[in-house]
PDB file of C-alpha atoms and ligand atoms in Angstrom:
ATOM      1  CA  MET A 630      37.591   7.696 -20.892  1.00  0.00           C
ATOM      2  CA  SER A 631      38.704  10.662 -18.575  1.00  0.00           C
ATOM      3  CA  ASP A 632      37.304   8.636 -15.498  1.00  0.00           C
ATOM      4  CA  GLU A 633      39.824   6.073 -16.559  1.00  0.00           C
ATOM      5  CA  LEU A 634      42.905   8.174 -16.562  1.00  0.00           C
ATOM      6  CA  ASN A 635      42.267   8.735 -12.983  1.00  0.00           C
ATOM      7  CA  VAL A 636      41.750   5.287 -11.569  1.00  0.00           C
ATOM      8  CA  MET A 637      44.487   3.422  -9.669  1.00  0.00           C
ATOM      9  CA  GLU A 638      46.212   0.856 -11.099  1.00  0.00           C
ATOM     10  CA  VAL A 639      45.787  -2.429  -9.703  1.00  0.00           C
ATOM     11  CA  LEU A 640      49.151  -4.112  -8.813  1.00  0.00           C
ATOM     12  CA  LYS A 641      49.613  -7.864 -10.155  1.00  0.00           C
ATOM     13  CA  TYR A 642      51.099 -10.943  -8.617  1.00  0.00           C
ATOM     14  CA  PRO A 643      53.801 -11.252  -8.325  1.00  0.00           C
ATOM     15  CA  ASN A 644      54.228  -7.772  -7.070  1.00  0.00           C
ATOM     16  CA  PRO A 645      56.152  -8.121  -3.811  1.00  0.00           C
ATOM     17  CA  ILE A 646      53.853  -5.250  -2.246  1.00  0.00           C
ATOM     18  CA  LEU A 647      51.040  -7.848  -2.603  1.00  0.00           C
ATOM     19  CA  GLN A 648      52.426 -10.053   0.249  1.00  0.00           C
ATOM     20  CA  LYS A 649      53.439  -7.540   3.055  1.00  0.00           C
ATOM     21  CA  LYS A 650      51.197  -6.553   6.030  1.00  0.00           C
ATOM     22  CA  SER A 651      49.080  -3.305   5.837  1.00  0.00           C
ATOM     23  CA  GLN A 652      49.108  -0.987   8.677  1.00  0.00           C
ATOM     24  CA  PRO A 653      46.289  -0.321  10.823  1.00  0.00           C
ATOM     25  CA  VAL A 654      44.693   2.821   9.714  1.00  0.00           C
ATOM     26  CA  GLU A 655      44.764   5.514  12.922  1.00  0.00           C
ATOM     27  CA  VAL A 656      43.702   8.990  11.177  1.00  0.00           C
ATOM     28  CA  PHE A 657      40.226   9.484   9.787  1.00  0.00           C
ATOM     29  CA  ASP A 658      40.011  12.253   8.078  1.00  0.00           C
ATOM     30  CA  ASP A 659      39.228  13.650   4.488  1.00  0.00           C
ATOM     31  CA  ASP A 660      42.284  11.952   3.041  1.00  0.00           C
ATOM     32  CA  LEU A 661      40.699   8.574   4.077  1.00  0.00           C
ATOM     33  CA  ALA A 662      37.302   9.391   2.858  1.00  0.00           C
ATOM     34  CA  LYS A 663      39.079  10.460  -0.557  1.00  0.00           C
ATOM     35  CA  PHE A 664      40.851   6.985  -0.764  1.00  0.00           C
ATOM     36  CA  VAL A 665      37.741   4.935   0.232  1.00  0.00           C
ATOM     37  CA  GLN A 666      35.909   6.554  -2.929  1.00  0.00           C
ATOM     38  CA  ASP A 667      39.327   5.710  -5.309  1.00  0.00           C
ATOM     39  CA  LEU A 668      38.944   2.550  -4.319  1.00  0.00           C
ATOM     40  CA  PHE A 669      35.275   1.647  -4.957  1.00  0.00           C
ATOM     41  CA  SER A 670      36.057   3.613  -8.669  1.00  0.00           C
ATOM     42  CA  ALA A 671      39.033   1.106  -9.328  1.00  0.00           C
ATOM     43  CA  MET A 672      36.839  -1.725  -8.398  1.00  0.00           C
ATOM     44  CA  ARG A 673      34.156  -0.843 -10.503  1.00  0.00           C
ATOM     45  CA  VAL A 674      36.181   0.096 -13.211  1.00  0.00           C
ATOM     46  CA  HIS A 675      38.290  -3.169 -13.149  1.00  0.00           C
ATOM     47  CA  ASP A 676      34.583  -4.791 -12.434  1.00  0.00           C
ATOM     48  CA  GLY A 677      35.675  -6.502  -8.802  1.00  0.00           C
ATOM     49  CA  VAL A 678      33.600  -7.760  -6.111  1.00  0.00           C
ATOM     50  CA  GLY A 679      36.196  -6.191  -3.943  1.00  0.00           C
ATOM     51  CA  LEU A 680      39.624  -4.346  -3.886  1.00  0.00           C
ATOM     52  CA  ALA A 681      42.042  -3.900  -0.498  1.00  0.00           C
ATOM     53  CA  ALA A 682      44.670  -1.150  -0.396  1.00  0.00           C
ATOM     54  CA  PRO A 683      47.725  -3.132  -0.826  1.00  0.00           C
ATOM     55  CA  GLN A 684      46.430  -4.153  -4.437  1.00  0.00           C
ATOM     56  CA  VAL A 685      46.661  -0.325  -5.079  1.00  0.00           C
ATOM     57  CA  GLY A 686      50.082  -0.369  -3.131  1.00  0.00           C
ATOM     58  CA  VAL A 687      48.890   1.312  -0.178  1.00  0.00           C
ATOM     59  CA  LEU A 688      49.580  -0.642   2.602  1.00  0.00           C
ATOM     60  CA  LYS A 689      46.905   0.501   4.633  1.00  0.00           C
ATOM     61  CA  LYS A 690      44.102  -1.633   6.489  1.00  0.00           C
ATOM     62  CA  VAL A 691      41.013  -0.230   3.975  1.00  0.00           C
ATOM     63  CA  ALA A 692      39.098  -2.608   1.966  1.00  0.00           C
ATOM     64  CA  VAL A 693      35.952  -2.419  -0.046  1.00  0.00           C
ATOM     65  CA  ILE A 694      33.091  -4.581  -1.225  1.00  0.00           C
ATOM     66  CA  GLU A 695      30.386  -4.532  -3.382  1.00  0.00           C
ATOM     67  CA  TYR A 696      28.051  -7.420  -3.906  1.00  0.00           C
ATOM     68  CA  ASP A 697      24.504  -7.900  -4.757  1.00  0.00           C
ATOM     69  CA  GLY A 698      23.628  -4.068  -4.422  1.00  0.00           C
ATOM     70  CA  LYS A 699      25.286  -3.533  -1.434  1.00  0.00           C
ATOM     71  CA  SER A 700      28.763  -1.947  -0.551  1.00  0.00           C
ATOM     72  CA  TYR A 701      31.019  -2.220   2.492  1.00  0.00           C
ATOM     73  CA  VAL A 702      33.966  -0.551   3.833  1.00  0.00           C
ATOM     74  CA  LEU A 703      36.296  -2.538   5.979  1.00  0.00           C
ATOM     75  CA  ILE A 704      39.073  -0.292   7.906  1.00  0.00           C
ATOM     76  CA  ASN A 705      41.183  -2.246  10.456  1.00  0.00           C
ATOM     77  CA  PRO A 706      38.933  -5.469  10.306  1.00  0.00           C
ATOM     78  CA  ARG A 707      38.799  -8.604  12.305  1.00  0.00           C
ATOM     79  CA  VAL A 708      36.604 -11.369  12.257  1.00  0.00           C
ATOM     80  CA  VAL A 709      34.985 -11.955  15.508  1.00  0.00           C
ATOM     81  CA  ASP A 710      32.992 -14.767  14.879  1.00  0.00           C
ATOM     82  CA  GLN A 711      32.318 -16.989  11.918  1.00  0.00           C
ATOM     83  CA  LYS A 712      30.063 -20.419  11.619  1.00  0.00           C
ATOM     84  CA  GLY A 713      30.012 -23.106   8.744  1.00  0.00           C
ATOM     85  CA  ILE A 714      31.930 -23.843   5.486  1.00  0.00           C
ATOM     86  CA  GLN A 715      31.957 -23.316   1.860  1.00  0.00           C
ATOM     87  CA  ASP A 716      33.860 -24.616  -1.012  1.00  0.00           C
ATOM     88  CA  SER A 717      33.651 -22.373  -4.445  1.00  0.00           C
ATOM     89  CA  GLU A 718      35.559 -20.838  -7.036  1.00  0.00           C
ATOM     90  CA  GLU A 719      37.418 -17.516  -6.488  1.00  0.00           C
ATOM     91  CA  GLY A 720      39.471 -14.943  -8.216  1.00  0.00           C
ATOM     92  CA  CYS A 721      41.203 -11.834  -7.486  1.00  0.00           C
ATOM     93  CA  LEU A 722      41.968  -8.248  -9.195  1.00  0.00           C
ATOM     94  CA  SER A 723      45.761  -9.116  -8.753  1.00  0.00           C
ATOM     95  CA  PHE A 724      45.613 -12.533 -10.635  1.00  0.00           C
ATOM     96  CA  PRO A 725      43.686 -11.858 -14.087  1.00  0.00           C
ATOM     97  CA  GLY A 726      42.016 -15.133 -15.291  1.00  0.00           C
ATOM     98  CA  ILE A 727      43.451 -16.949 -12.709  1.00  0.00           C
ATOM     99  CA  TYR A 728      40.381 -18.670 -10.550  1.00  0.00           C
ATOM    100  CA  ALA A 729      40.845 -21.569  -8.005  1.00  0.00           C
ATOM    101  CA  HIS A 730      38.484 -23.455  -5.260  1.00  0.00           C
ATOM    102  CA  VAL A 731      39.292 -21.918  -1.872  1.00  0.00           C
ATOM    103  CA  THR A 732      37.313 -23.423   1.295  1.00  0.00           C
ATOM    104  CA  ARG A 733      36.083 -20.686   3.426  1.00  0.00           C
ATOM    105  CA  PRO A 734      33.677 -20.077   6.566  1.00  0.00           C
ATOM    106  CA  GLN A 735      29.763 -19.763   5.128  1.00  0.00           C
ATOM    107  CA  TRP A 736      29.222 -16.906   7.345  1.00  0.00           C
ATOM    108  CA  VAL A 737      31.369 -14.686   9.263  1.00  0.00           C
ATOM    109  CA  LYS A 738      30.822 -11.543  11.863  1.00  0.00           C
ATOM    110  CA  VAL A 739      33.628  -8.662  11.626  1.00  0.00           C
ATOM    111  CA  GLU A 740      34.203  -5.913  13.832  1.00  0.00           C
ATOM    112  CA  THR A 741      35.340  -2.891  11.506  1.00  0.00           C
ATOM    113  CA  ARG A 742      35.880   1.083  11.708  1.00  0.00           C
ATOM    114  CA  ASP A 743      33.857   3.474   9.795  1.00  0.00           C
ATOM    115  CA  ILE A 744      35.079   5.884   7.928  1.00  0.00           C
ATOM    116  CA  ASN A 745      34.766   8.376  10.534  1.00  0.00           C
ATOM    117  CA  GLY A 746      36.469   6.106  13.068  1.00  0.00           C
ATOM    118  CA  GLY A 747      33.224   4.559  14.690  1.00  0.00           C
ATOM    119  CA  THR A 748      33.161   0.653  15.446  1.00  0.00           C
ATOM    120  CA  LEU A 749      30.638  -1.748  14.273  1.00  0.00           C
ATOM    121  CA  GLU A 750      29.963  -4.953  13.503  1.00  0.00           C
ATOM    122  CA  LEU A 751      29.072  -6.523   9.949  1.00  0.00           C
ATOM    123  CA  GLU A 752      27.676  -9.923   9.243  1.00  0.00           C
ATOM    124  CA  ALA A 753      27.998 -11.355   5.531  1.00  0.00           C
ATOM    125  CA  GLU A 754      27.140 -15.062   4.360  1.00  0.00           C
ATOM    126  CA  GLY A 755      27.958 -17.049   1.157  1.00  0.00           C
ATOM    127  CA  TYR A 756      29.797 -15.172  -1.530  1.00  0.00           C
ATOM    128  CA  THR A 757      29.685 -11.652   0.539  1.00  0.00           C
ATOM    129  CA  ALA A 758      31.319 -13.826   3.308  1.00  0.00           C
ATOM    130  CA  ARG A 759      33.918 -15.112   0.781  1.00  0.00           C
ATOM    131  CA  ALA A 760      34.886 -11.624  -0.713  1.00  0.00           C
ATOM    132  CA  PHE A 761      35.152 -10.000   2.947  1.00  0.00           C
ATOM    133  CA  LEU A 762      37.368 -12.822   4.045  1.00  0.00           C
ATOM    134  CA  HIS A 763      39.256 -12.629   1.168  1.00  0.00           C
ATOM    135  CA  GLU A 764      39.798  -8.907   1.096  1.00  0.00           C
ATOM    136  CA  MET A 765      41.160  -8.965   4.975  1.00  0.00           C
ATOM    137  CA  ASP A 766      43.384 -12.077   3.881  1.00  0.00           C
ATOM    138  CA  HIS A 767      45.175  -9.058   1.515  1.00  0.00           C
ATOM    139  CA  LEU A 768      45.443  -6.838   4.462  1.00  0.00           C
ATOM    140  CA  ASN A 769      47.663  -9.443   5.963  1.00  0.00           C
ATOM    141  CA  GLY A 770      49.691  -9.733   2.779  1.00  0.00           C
ATOM    142  CA  LYS A 771      47.826 -13.456   2.285  1.00  0.00           C
ATOM    143  CA  LEU A 772      47.011 -14.188  -0.934  1.00  0.00           C
ATOM    144  CA  PHE A 773      44.066 -16.681  -2.137  1.00  0.00           C
ATOM    145  CA  ILE A 774      46.628 -19.233  -3.738  1.00  0.00           C
ATOM    146  CA  ASP A 775      48.481 -19.678  -0.413  1.00  0.00           C
ATOM    147  CA  TYR A 776      45.120 -21.884   0.017  1.00  0.00           C
ATOM    148  CA  LEU A 777      46.105 -24.184  -2.484  1.00  0.00           C
ATOM    149  CA  SER A 778      48.270 -27.326  -2.538  1.00  0.00           C
ATOM    150  CA  THR A 779      51.992 -26.599  -3.674  1.00  0.00           C
ATOM    151  CA  LEU A 780      51.425 -28.561  -6.758  1.00  0.00           C
ATOM    152  CA  LYS A 781      48.204 -26.137  -7.605  1.00  0.00           C
ATOM    153  CA  ARG A 782      50.099 -23.213  -6.583  1.00  0.00           C
ATOM    154  CA  ASN A 783      53.013 -23.966  -9.018  1.00  0.00           C
ATOM    155  CA  THR A 784      51.033 -24.423 -11.705  1.00  0.00           C
ATOM    156  CA  ILE A 785      49.409 -21.110 -11.140  1.00  0.00           C
ATOM    157  CA  LYS A 786      52.956 -19.411 -10.715  1.00  0.00           C
ATOM    158  CA  LYS A 787      54.062 -20.954 -13.962  1.00  0.00           C
ATOM    159  CA  LYS A 788      51.159 -19.924 -15.963  1.00  0.00           C
ATOM    160  CA  ILE A 789      51.689 -15.911 -14.742  1.00  0.00           C
ATOM    161  CA  ALA A 790      55.524 -16.628 -15.160  1.00  0.00           C
ATOM    162  CA  LYS A 791      54.908 -17.708 -19.048  1.00  0.00           C
ATOM    163  CA  HIS A 792      52.139 -14.790 -19.587  1.00  0.00           C
ATOM    164  CA  THR A 793      54.618 -12.083 -18.285  1.00  0.00           C
ATOM    165  CA  GLY A 794      57.781 -13.346 -19.122  1.00  0.00           C
ATOM    166  CA  GLY A 795      58.940 -13.479 -15.523  1.00  0.00           C
ATOM    167  CA  HIS A 796      61.134 -16.335 -13.896  1.00  0.00           C
ATOM    168  CA  PHE A 797      60.159 -18.026 -10.588  1.00  0.00           C
TER     169      PHE A 797
HETATM  170 NI1  LIG B1445      42.092 -10.451  -4.482  1.00  0.00          NI
END
């Protein structure tokens, strides 16, 4: 209970911050390390596989992923190689209860910084690759519904508007 009080809130679509581009991290200090730990905490509490900084209102290129017992930190990440194709259902903590099929590469190699500022390459495939790419999209203000047809996207928007009482 006390843990939960300190956990960062996850912004929900259509919060406009979710569609803004994040800035690269330039300072690798204790505040960054603390922020990465806070992202992991929020992701775990909300039962997510990944969480990106803009989802907690911070427009910095930082994201965390945890899947199949492995944790990954992405800072200023970029895709340097990709192979194959996969098509399966995907969700997002900023879209509770919404899932849609998204086509993505099956395998990716990503260049990223670690929390000390070092550069490293990470490889991911299958669902982990999907999570990497989904979180990296968040850092560019891109959302998984952006991959859908206008018709499907509008259906989702209407569903969310009905749920929140908002207008589009
Ligand atoms: Ni997401």
